[in-house]
């Protein structure tokens, strides 16, 4: 008993469901964390090494992210065990089986995450009638193609830079992980006059203090090539990116990119994360104590889920982007003001904001978390 309830606390999870279908080799887990604000939205992650623990942590992060963004949705997440690069026929069968196995859990809405995409969401929708992050042809707003998260991130940078007293125009930016989030963030920031001075992907990193050509890098990435093949600037070792002098450092790749052992190398005034859990708690605290403003990930990178929720409610692309701008700007501002007012790290202020919203929603339910 104790083991099965090891994640349980006052916010959730409401349910953890494991599904298994040997006929197609399906093994998957769904965590519906808290649905006080509405049906849970959260991505389906596909990877060989996922776990119940990871699924729970991501589901809780969605509860906080959706609450902070003021969405009428709770938090959940699902994980599917398997290599996302498997032949597409097998992947389709597994994703469809996962959807069927969980089709009657109507308080969970599937979305895309690592290892799944809009095609997977179209398969889910065709099986159970609900999913977000759909292709345009069936009412989707293609959030990665349009750069919804990067768009929101650029607004978070703008608000945070103003609080630190410098303008975006001329600010030097470093992006770790020039993928869908990182690349669009770089583009939206460049459009506001910021200068991308260094960037990386899984195959290399480059640095040019005079500024890199973001559109040329975008073309290179579209062609499936690496930033290391750009030809401009100076190549950097991947772990050298953290020491590049800049105003804004954007982690947009893997978890725990900033840790206790490398945080002191950072020479930035702001960290604005595209990635989820990009720093260890100790490193985030250390940065706060040393004057680096760290905008919490679930505040800065909520653009994707705001877009997905707007899609679910039938909004247009334009309305979705207006909602992202408005919510990310006001939340970033509220969190940073509260953190300054009370002298606490921004994460503490952000968690309190989100948890107080979840708790208010819980107070209106007969049962608190569902
Ligand atoms: P992506 O796969 O499109 O891009 C990831 C990029 O990171 C790729 O360019 C990859 O080459 C690079 N990368 C991988 N390992 C690296 C390493 N060790 N060093 C440097 N670069 C590395 O993924 P994405 O959708 O852009 O997501 C990036 C992060 O943002 C993830 O943590 C994801 O959970 C988070 N996130 C994404 C969204 C979204 O809307 N896509 C929303 C919120 C948060």
mmCIF file of C-alpha atoms and ligand atoms in Angstrom:
data_model
loop_
_atom_site.group_PDB
_atom_site.id
_atom_site.type_symbol
_atom_site.label_atom_id
_atom_site.label_comp_id
_atom_site.label_asym_id
_atom_site.label_seq_id
_atom_site.Cartn_x
_atom_site.Cartn_y
_atom_site.Cartn_z
ATOM 1 C CA UNK A 1 0.000 0.000 0.000
ATOM 2 C CA UNK A 2 2.665 2.440 1.077
ATOM 3 C CA UNK A 3 4.545 1.974 -2.155
ATOM 4 C CA UNK A 4 1.505 2.513 -4.396
ATOM 5 C CA UNK A 5 0.748 5.831 -2.694
ATOM 6 C CA UNK A 6 4.317 7.119 -2.483
ATOM 7 C CA UNK A 7 3.563 10.229 -4.580
ATOM 8 C CA UNK A 8 0.345 11.185 -2.788
ATOM 9 C CA UNK A 9 0.139 14.629 -1.193
ATOM 10 C CA UNK A 10 -2.508 17.320 -0.767
ATOM 11 C CA UNK A 11 -2.638 18.137 -4.506
ATOM 12 C CA UNK A 12 -2.734 14.665 -6.013
ATOM 13 C CA UNK A 13 -2.316 12.508 -7.926
ATOM 14 C CA UNK A 14 -6.004 11.670 -8.345
ATOM 15 C CA UNK A 15 -5.165 8.485 -10.229
ATOM 16 C CA UNK A 16 -2.289 6.480 -11.631
ATOM 17 C CA UNK A 17 -3.214 3.932 -14.288
ATOM 18 C CA UNK A 18 -0.880 1.362 -15.825
ATOM 19 C CA UNK A 19 -1.984 -0.211 -19.088
ATOM 20 C CA UNK A 20 -0.657 -3.391 -20.661
ATOM 21 C CA UNK A 21 -1.630 -5.171 -23.888
ATOM 22 C CA UNK A 22 0.738 -8.003 -24.796
ATOM 23 C CA UNK A 23 -0.876 -8.396 -28.235
ATOM 24 C CA UNK A 24 0.859 -5.206 -29.428
ATOM 25 C CA UNK A 25 3.571 -4.897 -26.760
ATOM 26 C CA UNK A 26 1.828 -1.959 -25.080
ATOM 27 C CA UNK A 27 3.127 -0.769 -21.714
ATOM 28 C CA UNK A 28 2.073 2.659 -20.589
ATOM 29 C CA UNK A 29 1.237 4.785 -17.579
ATOM 30 C CA UNK A 30 -1.135 7.682 -17.084
ATOM 31 C CA UNK A 31 -0.972 10.015 -14.101
ATOM 32 C CA UNK A 32 -3.970 12.323 -13.679
ATOM 33 C CA UNK A 33 -2.648 14.618 -11.007
ATOM 34 C CA UNK A 34 -5.355 17.174 -10.230
ATOM 35 C CA UNK A 35 -8.512 18.077 -12.141
ATOM 36 C CA UNK A 36 -10.006 20.700 -9.827
ATOM 37 C CA UNK A 37 -9.676 23.395 -12.526
ATOM 38 C CA UNK A 38 -10.944 21.152 -15.334
ATOM 39 C CA UNK A 39 -9.917 18.086 -17.344
ATOM 40 C CA UNK A 40 -6.166 17.520 -17.244
ATOM 41 C CA UNK A 41 -4.081 18.464 -20.288
ATOM 42 C CA UNK A 42 -0.592 17.012 -20.604
ATOM 43 C CA UNK A 43 1.594 15.389 -23.191
ATOM 44 C CA UNK A 44 2.130 11.760 -24.143
ATOM 45 C CA UNK A 45 5.867 11.072 -23.856
ATOM 46 C CA UNK A 46 7.306 8.084 -25.697
ATOM 47 C CA UNK A 47 10.756 6.773 -24.755
ATOM 48 C CA UNK A 48 12.286 3.415 -23.789
ATOM 49 C CA UNK A 49 13.378 4.635 -20.347
ATOM 50 C CA UNK A 50 10.307 6.470 -19.010
ATOM 51 C CA UNK A 51 9.040 5.633 -15.528
ATOM 52 C CA UNK A 52 6.091 6.135 -13.188
ATOM 53 C CA UNK A 53 8.184 8.606 -11.209
ATOM 54 C CA UNK A 54 8.977 10.691 -14.298
ATOM 55 C CA UNK A 55 5.309 10.568 -15.316
ATOM 56 C CA UNK A 56 4.227 11.813 -11.891
ATOM 57 C CA UNK A 57 6.796 14.658 -11.820
ATOM 58 C CA UNK A 58 5.719 15.809 -15.279
ATOM 59 C CA UNK A 59 2.012 15.535 -14.362
ATOM 60 C CA UNK A 60 2.553 17.694 -11.269
ATOM 61 C CA UNK A 61 4.501 20.206 -13.370
ATOM 62 C CA UNK A 62 1.456 20.399 -15.676
ATOM 63 C CA UNK A 63 -0.878 21.013 -12.705
ATOM 64 C CA UNK A 64 1.274 23.999 -11.734
ATOM 65 C CA UNK A 65 1.839 25.204 -15.308
ATOM 66 C CA UNK A 66 -1.857 25.100 -16.239
ATOM 67 C CA UNK A 67 -2.901 26.747 -12.972
ATOM 68 C CA UNK A 68 -0.293 29.492 -13.271
ATOM 69 C CA UNK A 69 -1.460 30.146 -16.836
ATOM 70 C CA UNK A 70 -5.052 30.473 -15.594
ATOM 71 C CA UNK A 71 -6.304 27.677 -17.866
ATOM 72 C CA UNK A 72 -9.529 25.775 -17.084
ATOM 73 C CA UNK A 73 -7.472 22.576 -17.011
ATOM 74 C CA UNK A 74 -5.762 20.411 -14.463
ATOM 75 C CA UNK A 75 -2.481 18.550 -14.899
ATOM 76 C CA UNK A 76 -1.718 15.069 -16.161
ATOM 77 C CA UNK A 77 0.834 13.221 -18.226
ATOM 78 C CA UNK A 78 1.143 9.860 -19.927
ATOM 79 C CA UNK A 79 4.183 7.816 -20.863
ATOM 80 C CA UNK A 80 4.491 5.054 -23.403
ATOM 81 C CA UNK A 81 7.421 2.642 -23.149
ATOM 82 C CA UNK A 82 9.154 2.257 -26.529
ATOM 83 C CA UNK A 83 11.602 3.736 -29.002
ATOM 84 C CA UNK A 84 9.844 6.647 -30.763
ATOM 85 C CA UNK A 85 12.017 5.999 -33.829
ATOM 86 C CA UNK A 86 10.481 2.520 -34.397
ATOM 87 C CA UNK A 87 8.843 1.759 -37.789
ATOM 88 C CA UNK A 88 5.806 3.979 -38.152
ATOM 89 C CA UNK A 89 3.291 1.105 -38.512
ATOM 90 C CA UNK A 90 4.328 -0.274 -35.103
ATOM 91 C CA UNK A 91 4.337 3.166 -33.523
ATOM 92 C CA UNK A 92 0.855 3.881 -34.878
ATOM 93 C CA UNK A 93 -0.468 0.594 -33.437
ATOM 94 C CA UNK A 94 1.054 1.338 -30.031
ATOM 95 C CA UNK A 95 -0.222 4.923 -29.878
ATOM 96 C CA UNK A 96 -3.707 3.826 -30.987
ATOM 97 C CA UNK A 97 -3.672 1.017 -28.390
ATOM 98 C CA UNK A 98 -2.582 3.467 -25.673
ATOM 99 C CA UNK A 99 -5.449 5.805 -26.615
ATOM 100 C CA UNK A 100 -7.992 2.941 -26.616
ATOM 101 C CA UNK A 101 -6.774 1.653 -23.263
ATOM 102 C CA UNK A 102 -7.287 5.103 -21.717
ATOM 103 C CA UNK A 103 -10.237 6.288 -23.788
ATOM 104 C CA UNK A 104 -12.667 6.090 -20.885
ATOM 105 C CA UNK A 105 -10.503 8.353 -18.687
ATOM 106 C CA UNK A 106 -12.365 11.421 -19.870
ATOM 107 C CA UNK A 107 -10.663 13.788 -17.438
ATOM 108 C CA UNK A 108 -7.391 13.448 -19.370
ATOM 109 C CA UNK A 109 -6.704 15.097 -22.735
ATOM 110 C CA UNK A 110 -3.685 13.812 -24.674
ATOM 111 C CA UNK A 111 -1.181 16.295 -26.120
ATOM 112 C CA UNK A 112 2.182 15.879 -27.883
ATOM 113 C CA UNK A 113 5.471 15.639 -25.973
ATOM 114 C CA UNK A 114 8.926 14.162 -26.541
ATOM 115 C CA UNK A 115 8.641 11.238 -28.973
ATOM 116 C CA UNK A 116 5.130 12.117 -30.176
ATOM 117 C CA UNK A 117 3.823 14.731 -32.604
ATOM 118 C CA UNK A 118 0.695 16.033 -34.308
ATOM 119 C CA UNK A 119 0.319 12.850 -36.376
ATOM 120 C CA UNK A 120 0.255 10.804 -33.150
ATOM 121 C CA UNK A 121 -2.399 13.174 -31.796
ATOM 122 C CA UNK A 122 -4.472 12.663 -34.966
ATOM 123 C CA UNK A 123 -4.332 8.878 -34.316
ATOM 124 C CA UNK A 124 -5.412 9.435 -30.686
ATOM 125 C CA UNK A 125 -8.253 11.694 -31.776
ATOM 126 C CA UNK A 126 -9.424 9.160 -34.368
ATOM 127 C CA UNK A 127 -9.632 6.489 -31.620
ATOM 128 C CA UNK A 128 -11.161 8.404 -28.699
ATOM 129 C CA UNK A 129 -12.348 11.756 -30.075
ATOM 130 C CA UNK A 130 -10.156 14.004 -27.946
ATOM 131 C CA UNK A 131 -6.558 15.263 -28.187
ATOM 132 C CA UNK A 132 -4.788 18.599 -28.574
ATOM 133 C CA UNK A 133 -1.814 19.582 -30.713
ATOM 134 C CA UNK A 134 -3.646 18.296 -33.813
ATOM 135 C CA UNK A 135 -2.788 18.825 -37.487
ATOM 136 C CA UNK A 136 -4.325 21.947 -39.054
ATOM 137 C CA UNK A 137 -6.668 19.857 -41.270
ATOM 138 C CA UNK A 138 -8.623 18.671 -38.224
ATOM 139 C CA UNK A 139 -8.746 21.954 -36.344
ATOM 140 C CA UNK A 140 -5.239 22.048 -34.903
ATOM 141 C CA UNK A 141 -3.023 25.076 -34.367
ATOM 142 C CA UNK A 142 0.466 23.708 -35.209
ATOM 143 C CA UNK A 143 2.210 25.059 -32.138
ATOM 144 C CA UNK A 144 5.732 23.852 -32.930
ATOM 145 C CA UNK A 145 5.617 25.060 -36.525
ATOM 146 C CA UNK A 146 4.369 28.482 -35.379
ATOM 147 C CA UNK A 147 6.682 28.617 -32.377
ATOM 148 C CA UNK A 148 4.057 29.156 -29.662
ATOM 149 C CA UNK A 149 6.460 28.362 -26.810
ATOM 150 C CA UNK A 150 9.324 30.437 -28.269
ATOM 151 C CA UNK A 151 6.894 33.341 -28.768
ATOM 152 C CA UNK A 152 5.884 33.222 -25.105
ATOM 153 C CA UNK A 153 9.510 32.866 -24.047
ATOM 154 C CA UNK A 154 10.452 36.063 -25.902
ATOM 155 C CA UNK A 155 7.706 37.892 -23.983
ATOM 156 C CA UNK A 156 8.956 36.457 -20.678
ATOM 157 C CA UNK A 157 12.466 37.714 -21.611
ATOM 158 C CA UNK A 158 11.096 41.168 -22.408
ATOM 159 C CA UNK A 159 9.297 41.493 -19.062
ATOM 160 C CA UNK A 160 12.223 40.074 -17.060
ATOM 161 C CA UNK A 161 14.787 42.270 -18.863
ATOM 162 C CA UNK A 162 12.690 45.357 -18.052
ATOM 163 C CA UNK A 163 12.682 44.381 -14.376
ATOM 164 C CA UNK A 164 16.464 44.028 -14.488
ATOM 165 C CA UNK A 165 16.645 47.445 -16.130
ATOM 166 C CA UNK A 166 17.910 46.657 -19.615
ATOM 167 C CA UNK A 167 16.140 46.658 -22.995
ATOM 168 C CA UNK A 168 15.875 43.647 -25.298
ATOM 169 C CA UNK A 169 17.306 45.708 -28.146
ATOM 170 C CA UNK A 170 21.009 44.956 -28.153
ATOM 171 C CA UNK A 171 20.768 42.301 -25.406
ATOM 172 C CA UNK A 172 23.079 39.344 -26.032
ATOM 173 C CA UNK A 173 21.327 35.962 -25.995
ATOM 174 C CA UNK A 174 22.665 32.397 -25.765
ATOM 175 C CA UNK A 175 20.414 29.454 -26.682
ATOM 176 C CA UNK A 176 21.229 25.916 -25.625
ATOM 177 C CA UNK A 177 19.274 23.582 -27.951
ATOM 178 C CA UNK A 178 18.256 25.242 -31.201
ATOM 179 C CA UNK A 179 15.174 23.018 -31.686
ATOM 180 C CA UNK A 180 11.538 24.004 -32.047
ATOM 181 C CA UNK A 181 11.481 26.032 -28.835
ATOM 182 C CA UNK A 182 15.033 27.445 -28.959
ATOM 183 C CA UNK A 183 14.983 28.427 -32.610
ATOM 184 C CA UNK A 184 11.662 30.237 -32.452
ATOM 185 C CA UNK A 185 12.714 31.998 -29.238
ATOM 186 C CA UNK A 186 15.867 33.197 -31.032
ATOM 187 C CA UNK A 187 13.784 34.439 -33.976
ATOM 188 C CA UNK A 188 11.224 36.317 -31.886
ATOM 189 C CA UNK A 189 14.013 37.838 -29.780
ATOM 190 C CA UNK A 190 16.014 38.854 -32.860
ATOM 191 C CA UNK A 191 12.883 40.550 -34.202
ATOM 192 C CA UNK A 192 12.970 42.719 -31.046
ATOM 193 C CA UNK A 193 16.595 43.638 -31.595
ATOM 194 C CA UNK A 194 18.298 41.070 -29.361
ATOM 195 C CA UNK A 195 21.526 39.528 -30.651
ATOM 196 C CA UNK A 196 22.100 35.768 -30.655
ATOM 197 C CA UNK A 197 25.783 35.373 -29.745
ATOM 198 C CA UNK A 198 25.980 31.594 -29.196
ATOM 199 C CA UNK A 199 23.847 28.540 -29.839
ATOM 200 C CA UNK A 200 24.075 24.779 -29.670
ATOM 201 C CA UNK A 201 22.327 21.582 -30.672
ATOM 202 C CA UNK A 202 23.090 17.956 -29.856
ATOM 203 C CA UNK A 203 25.920 17.931 -32.421
ATOM 204 C CA UNK A 204 27.835 21.103 -31.558
ATOM 205 C CA UNK A 205 27.969 24.738 -30.490
ATOM 206 C CA UNK A 206 29.117 28.053 -32.002
ATOM 207 C CA UNK A 207 29.930 31.504 -30.654
ATOM 208 C CA UNK A 208 30.241 34.910 -32.311
ATOM 209 C CA UNK A 209 30.235 37.948 -30.005
ATOM 210 C CA UNK A 210 29.244 40.130 -32.989
ATOM 211 C CA UNK A 211 26.069 38.099 -33.519
ATOM 212 C CA UNK A 212 24.915 35.043 -35.468
ATOM 213 C CA UNK A 213 22.499 35.077 -38.408
ATOM 214 C CA UNK A 214 19.337 33.491 -36.954
ATOM 215 C CA UNK A 215 17.608 32.992 -40.320
ATOM 216 C CA UNK A 216 20.680 31.264 -41.762
ATOM 217 C CA UNK A 217 20.747 28.961 -38.712
ATOM 218 C CA UNK A 218 17.017 28.264 -39.152
ATOM 219 C CA UNK A 219 17.609 27.260 -42.791
ATOM 220 C CA UNK A 220 20.468 24.988 -41.700
ATOM 221 C CA UNK A 221 18.260 23.292 -39.069
ATOM 222 C CA UNK A 222 15.407 22.890 -41.580
ATOM 223 C CA UNK A 223 17.863 21.047 -43.834
ATOM 224 C CA UNK A 224 18.562 18.634 -40.951
ATOM 225 C CA UNK A 225 22.067 19.968 -40.350
ATOM 226 C CA UNK A 226 23.837 21.139 -37.198
ATOM 227 C CA UNK A 227 24.669 24.661 -35.994
ATOM 228 C CA UNK A 228 28.274 23.439 -36.035
ATOM 229 C CA UNK A 229 28.108 23.486 -39.862
ATOM 230 C CA UNK A 230 27.176 27.193 -39.968
ATOM 231 C CA UNK A 231 30.679 28.294 -40.935
ATOM 232 C CA UNK A 232 30.479 31.588 -39.015
ATOM 233 C CA UNK A 233 31.796 32.234 -35.521
ATOM 234 C CA UNK A 234 34.029 30.019 -33.473
ATOM 235 C CA UNK A 235 33.167 26.406 -32.609
ATOM 236 C CA UNK A 236 32.688 25.757 -28.904
ATOM 237 C CA UNK A 237 32.759 22.604 -26.834
ATOM 238 C CA UNK A 238 29.174 21.818 -25.752
ATOM 239 C CA UNK A 239 30.006 22.438 -22.098
ATOM 240 C CA UNK A 240 31.614 25.797 -22.983
ATOM 241 C CA UNK A 241 28.255 27.378 -23.839
ATOM 242 C CA UNK A 242 27.459 28.064 -20.195
ATOM 243 C CA UNK A 243 30.451 30.404 -19.849
ATOM 244 C CA UNK A 244 29.593 32.658 -22.800
ATOM 245 C CA UNK A 245 29.059 36.243 -21.632
ATOM 246 C CA UNK A 246 25.541 37.453 -22.361
ATOM 247 C CA UNK A 247 22.499 39.134 -20.862
ATOM 248 C CA UNK A 248 20.029 36.235 -21.391
ATOM 249 C CA UNK A 249 20.836 32.527 -21.254
ATOM 250 C CA UNK A 250 18.092 30.232 -22.556
ATOM 251 C CA UNK A 251 18.228 26.492 -21.810
ATOM 252 C CA UNK A 252 16.005 24.789 -24.402
ATOM 253 C CA UNK A 253 17.255 21.204 -24.489
ATOM 254 C CA UNK A 254 17.637 18.700 -21.658
ATOM 255 C CA UNK A 255 16.792 18.669 -17.932
ATOM 256 C CA UNK A 256 19.483 19.660 -15.403
ATOM 257 C CA UNK A 257 21.641 21.621 -17.876
ATOM 258 C CA UNK A 258 22.603 23.969 -15.001
ATOM 259 C CA UNK A 259 23.871 22.151 -11.941
ATOM 260 C CA UNK A 260 25.795 22.886 -8.756
ATOM 261 C CA UNK A 261 29.042 21.980 -10.567
ATOM 262 C CA UNK A 262 28.665 24.482 -13.444
ATOM 263 C CA UNK A 263 26.337 27.253 -12.173
ATOM 264 C CA UNK A 264 29.265 29.474 -11.134
ATOM 265 C CA UNK A 265 30.456 29.573 -14.772
ATOM 266 C CA UNK A 266 27.293 31.290 -15.977
ATOM 267 C CA UNK A 267 27.934 34.912 -17.032
ATOM 268 C CA UNK A 268 24.369 36.067 -17.665
ATOM 269 C CA UNK A 269 21.926 38.410 -15.926
ATOM 270 C CA UNK A 270 18.835 36.390 -16.748
ATOM 271 C CA UNK A 271 17.996 32.705 -17.280
ATOM 272 C CA UNK A 272 14.698 32.149 -19.095
ATOM 273 C CA UNK A 273 14.037 28.441 -19.642
ATOM 274 C CA UNK A 274 12.419 26.895 -22.681
ATOM 275 C CA UNK A 275 13.250 23.436 -21.313
ATOM 276 C CA UNK A 276 11.381 21.864 -18.422
ATOM 277 C CA UNK A 277 13.394 21.379 -15.191
ATOM 278 C CA UNK A 278 16.577 22.825 -16.812
ATOM 279 C CA UNK A 279 18.372 23.422 -13.502
ATOM 280 C CA UNK A 280 18.795 21.434 -10.314
ATOM 281 C CA UNK A 281 17.070 23.079 -7.317
ATOM 282 C CA UNK A 282 20.471 23.744 -5.691
ATOM 283 C CA UNK A 283 21.820 25.463 -8.806
ATOM 284 C CA UNK A 284 18.689 27.602 -9.161
ATOM 285 C CA UNK A 285 19.042 28.707 -5.542
ATOM 286 C CA UNK A 286 22.740 29.459 -6.002
ATOM 287 C CA UNK A 287 21.995 31.648 -9.024
ATOM 288 C CA UNK A 288 19.322 33.541 -7.108
ATOM 289 C CA UNK A 289 21.748 34.181 -4.257
ATOM 290 C CA UNK A 290 24.348 35.442 -6.739
ATOM 291 C CA UNK A 291 22.106 37.963 -8.483
ATOM 292 C CA UNK A 292 21.082 35.982 -11.579
ATOM 293 C CA UNK A 293 17.353 36.299 -12.215
ATOM 294 C CA UNK A 294 15.929 32.856 -13.000
ATOM 295 C CA UNK A 295 12.381 32.920 -14.410
ATOM 296 C CA UNK A 296 10.672 29.632 -13.394
ATOM 297 C CA UNK A 297 10.313 27.217 -16.316
ATOM 298 C CA UNK A 298 6.591 26.626 -15.895
ATOM 299 C CA UNK A 299 5.932 30.370 -16.110
ATOM 300 C CA UNK A 300 8.238 31.131 -19.066
ATOM 301 C CA UNK A 301 7.530 28.121 -21.300
ATOM 302 C CA UNK A 302 3.737 27.845 -20.943
ATOM 303 C CA UNK A 303 3.121 29.148 -24.494
ATOM 304 C CA UNK A 304 2.704 25.637 -25.919
ATOM 305 C CA UNK A 305 0.049 24.503 -23.462
ATOM 306 C CA UNK A 306 -1.806 27.819 -23.656
ATOM 307 C CA UNK A 307 -1.937 27.335 -27.432
ATOM 308 C CA UNK A 308 -3.129 23.715 -26.991
ATOM 309 C CA UNK A 309 -5.875 24.727 -24.545
ATOM 310 C CA UNK A 310 -7.045 27.500 -26.883
ATOM 311 C CA UNK A 311 -7.152 24.958 -29.721
ATOM 312 C CA UNK A 312 -9.249 22.612 -27.556
ATOM 313 C CA UNK A 313 -11.746 25.409 -26.956
ATOM 314 C CA UNK A 314 -11.994 26.179 -30.682
ATOM 315 C CA UNK A 315 -10.049 29.466 -30.699
ATOM 316 C CA UNK A 316 -8.331 30.880 -33.773
ATOM 317 C CA UNK A 317 -4.553 31.009 -34.156
ATOM 318 C CA UNK A 318 -4.641 34.760 -33.641
ATOM 319 C CA UNK A 319 -6.641 34.492 -30.401
ATOM 320 C CA UNK A 320 -4.239 31.779 -29.174
ATOM 321 C CA UNK A 321 -1.202 34.020 -29.713
ATOM 322 C CA UNK A 322 -2.934 36.960 -28.047
ATOM 323 C CA UNK A 323 -3.656 34.737 -25.027
ATOM 324 C CA UNK A 324 -0.023 33.589 -24.867
ATOM 325 C CA UNK A 325 1.259 37.156 -24.929
ATOM 326 C CA UNK A 326 -1.182 38.378 -22.317
ATOM 327 C CA UNK A 327 -0.836 35.451 -19.895
ATOM 328 C CA UNK A 328 2.955 35.077 -20.078
ATOM 329 C CA UNK A 329 3.582 38.807 -19.694
ATOM 330 C CA UNK A 330 1.233 39.227 -16.752
ATOM 331 C CA UNK A 331 2.373 36.048 -14.975
ATOM 332 C CA UNK A 332 6.076 36.791 -15.406
ATOM 333 C CA UNK A 333 5.522 40.288 -14.087
ATOM 334 C CA UNK A 334 3.392 39.103 -11.133
ATOM 335 C CA UNK A 335 5.899 36.422 -10.127
ATOM 336 C CA UNK A 336 8.942 38.712 -10.360
ATOM 337 C CA UNK A 337 7.226 41.509 -8.445
ATOM 338 C CA UNK A 338 6.138 39.151 -5.684
ATOM 339 C CA UNK A 339 9.622 37.628 -5.496
ATOM 340 C CA UNK A 340 11.177 41.099 -5.137
ATOM 341 C CA UNK A 341 8.573 42.263 -2.644
ATOM 342 C CA UNK A 342 9.150 39.323 -0.322
ATOM 343 C CA UNK A 343 12.816 38.711 -1.084
ATOM 344 C CA UNK A 344 12.191 35.078 -2.069
ATOM 345 C CA UNK A 345 13.368 33.219 -5.202
ATOM 346 C CA UNK A 346 10.997 33.601 -8.184
ATOM 347 C CA UNK A 347 10.255 29.864 -8.086
ATOM 348 C CA UNK A 348 8.894 30.130 -4.560
ATOM 349 C CA UNK A 349 6.615 32.996 -5.631
ATOM 350 C CA UNK A 350 5.544 31.066 -8.763
ATOM 351 C CA UNK A 351 4.762 27.832 -6.917
ATOM 352 C CA UNK A 352 2.740 29.779 -4.357
ATOM 353 C CA UNK A 353 0.788 31.548 -7.101
ATOM 354 C CA UNK A 354 0.016 28.246 -8.856
ATOM 355 C CA UNK A 355 -0.776 26.261 -5.702
ATOM 356 C CA UNK A 356 -3.060 28.987 -4.368
ATOM 357 C CA UNK A 357 -5.015 28.890 -7.663
ATOM 358 C CA UNK A 358 -5.240 25.080 -7.551
ATOM 359 C CA UNK A 359 -6.397 25.195 -3.937
ATOM 360 C CA UNK A 360 -9.046 27.797 -4.695
ATOM 361 C CA UNK A 361 -10.348 25.570 -7.492
ATOM 362 C CA UNK A 362 -10.244 22.571 -5.118
ATOM 363 C CA UNK A 363 -12.400 24.467 -2.637
ATOM 364 C CA UNK A 364 -15.275 24.599 -5.127
ATOM 365 C CA UNK A 365 -15.357 20.836 -5.703
ATOM 366 C CA UNK A 366 -17.190 18.238 -3.646
ATOM 367 C CA UNK A 367 -14.023 16.111 -3.682
ATOM 368 C CA UNK A 368 -10.976 18.313 -3.687
ATOM 369 C CA UNK A 369 -8.721 16.978 -6.432
ATOM 370 C CA UNK A 370 -11.242 15.488 -8.873
HETATM 371 P P1 LIG B 1 13.359 19.668 -30.007
HETATM 372 O O1 LIG B 1 13.701 18.234 -30.078
HETATM 373 O O2 LIG B 1 12.696 20.326 -31.168
HETATM 374 O O3 LIG B 1 14.696 20.521 -29.738
HETATM 375 C C1 LIG B 1 15.653 20.171 -28.807
HETATM 376 C C2 LIG B 1 16.989 20.725 -29.293
HETATM 377 O O4 LIG B 1 17.972 20.484 -28.295
HETATM 378 C C3 LIG B 1 17.498 20.054 -30.573
HETATM 379 O O5 LIG B 1 18.062 21.037 -31.415
HETATM 380 C C4 LIG B 1 18.620 19.127 -30.056
HETATM 381 O O6 LIG B 1 19.628 18.921 -31.033
HETATM 382 C C5 LIG B 1 19.132 19.938 -28.891
HETATM 383 N N1 LIG B 1 19.845 19.163 -27.885
HETATM 384 C C6 LIG B 1 19.578 17.926 -27.398
HETATM 385 N N2 LIG B 1 20.487 17.577 -26.465
HETATM 386 C C7 LIG B 1 21.333 18.635 -26.369
HETATM 387 C C8 LIG B 1 22.471 18.879 -25.573
HETATM 388 N N3 LIG B 1 22.910 17.989 -24.691
HETATM 389 N N4 LIG B 1 23.112 20.075 -25.736
HETATM 390 C C9 LIG B 1 22.649 21.005 -26.596
HETATM 391 N N5 LIG B 1 21.572 20.808 -27.379
HETATM 392 C C10 LIG B 1 20.936 19.641 -27.260
HETATM 393 O O7 LIG B 1 12.523 19.855 -28.661
HETATM 394 P P2 LIG B 1 11.652 21.103 -28.234
HETATM 395 O O8 LIG B 1 10.223 20.833 -28.533
HETATM 396 O O9 LIG B 1 12.293 22.364 -28.729
HETATM 397 O O10 LIG B 1 11.786 21.000 -26.646
HETATM 398 C C11 LIG B 1 12.950 21.455 -25.969
HETATM 399 C C12 LIG B 1 12.660 21.517 -24.478
HETATM 400 O O11 LIG B 1 11.578 22.414 -24.244
HETATM 401 C C13 LIG B 1 12.231 20.197 -23.810
HETATM 402 O O12 LIG B 1 12.726 20.212 -22.494
HETATM 403 C C14 LIG B 1 10.721 20.295 -23.790
HETATM 404 O O13 LIG B 1 10.167 19.488 -22.749
HETATM 405 C C15 LIG B 1 10.564 21.765 -23.494
HETATM 406 N N6 LIG B 1 9.255 22.328 -23.857
HETATM 407 C C16 LIG B 1 8.797 22.232 -25.138
HETATM 408 C C17 LIG B 1 7.592 22.822 -25.480
HETATM 409 C C18 LIG B 1 7.082 22.820 -26.903
HETATM 410 O O14 LIG B 1 6.129 23.553 -27.169
HETATM 411 N N7 LIG B 1 7.676 22.084 -27.817
HETATM 412 C C19 LIG B 1 6.828 23.478 -24.504
HETATM 413 C C20 LIG B 1 7.327 23.573 -23.190
HETATM 414 C C21 LIG B 1 8.556 23.002 -22.896
#
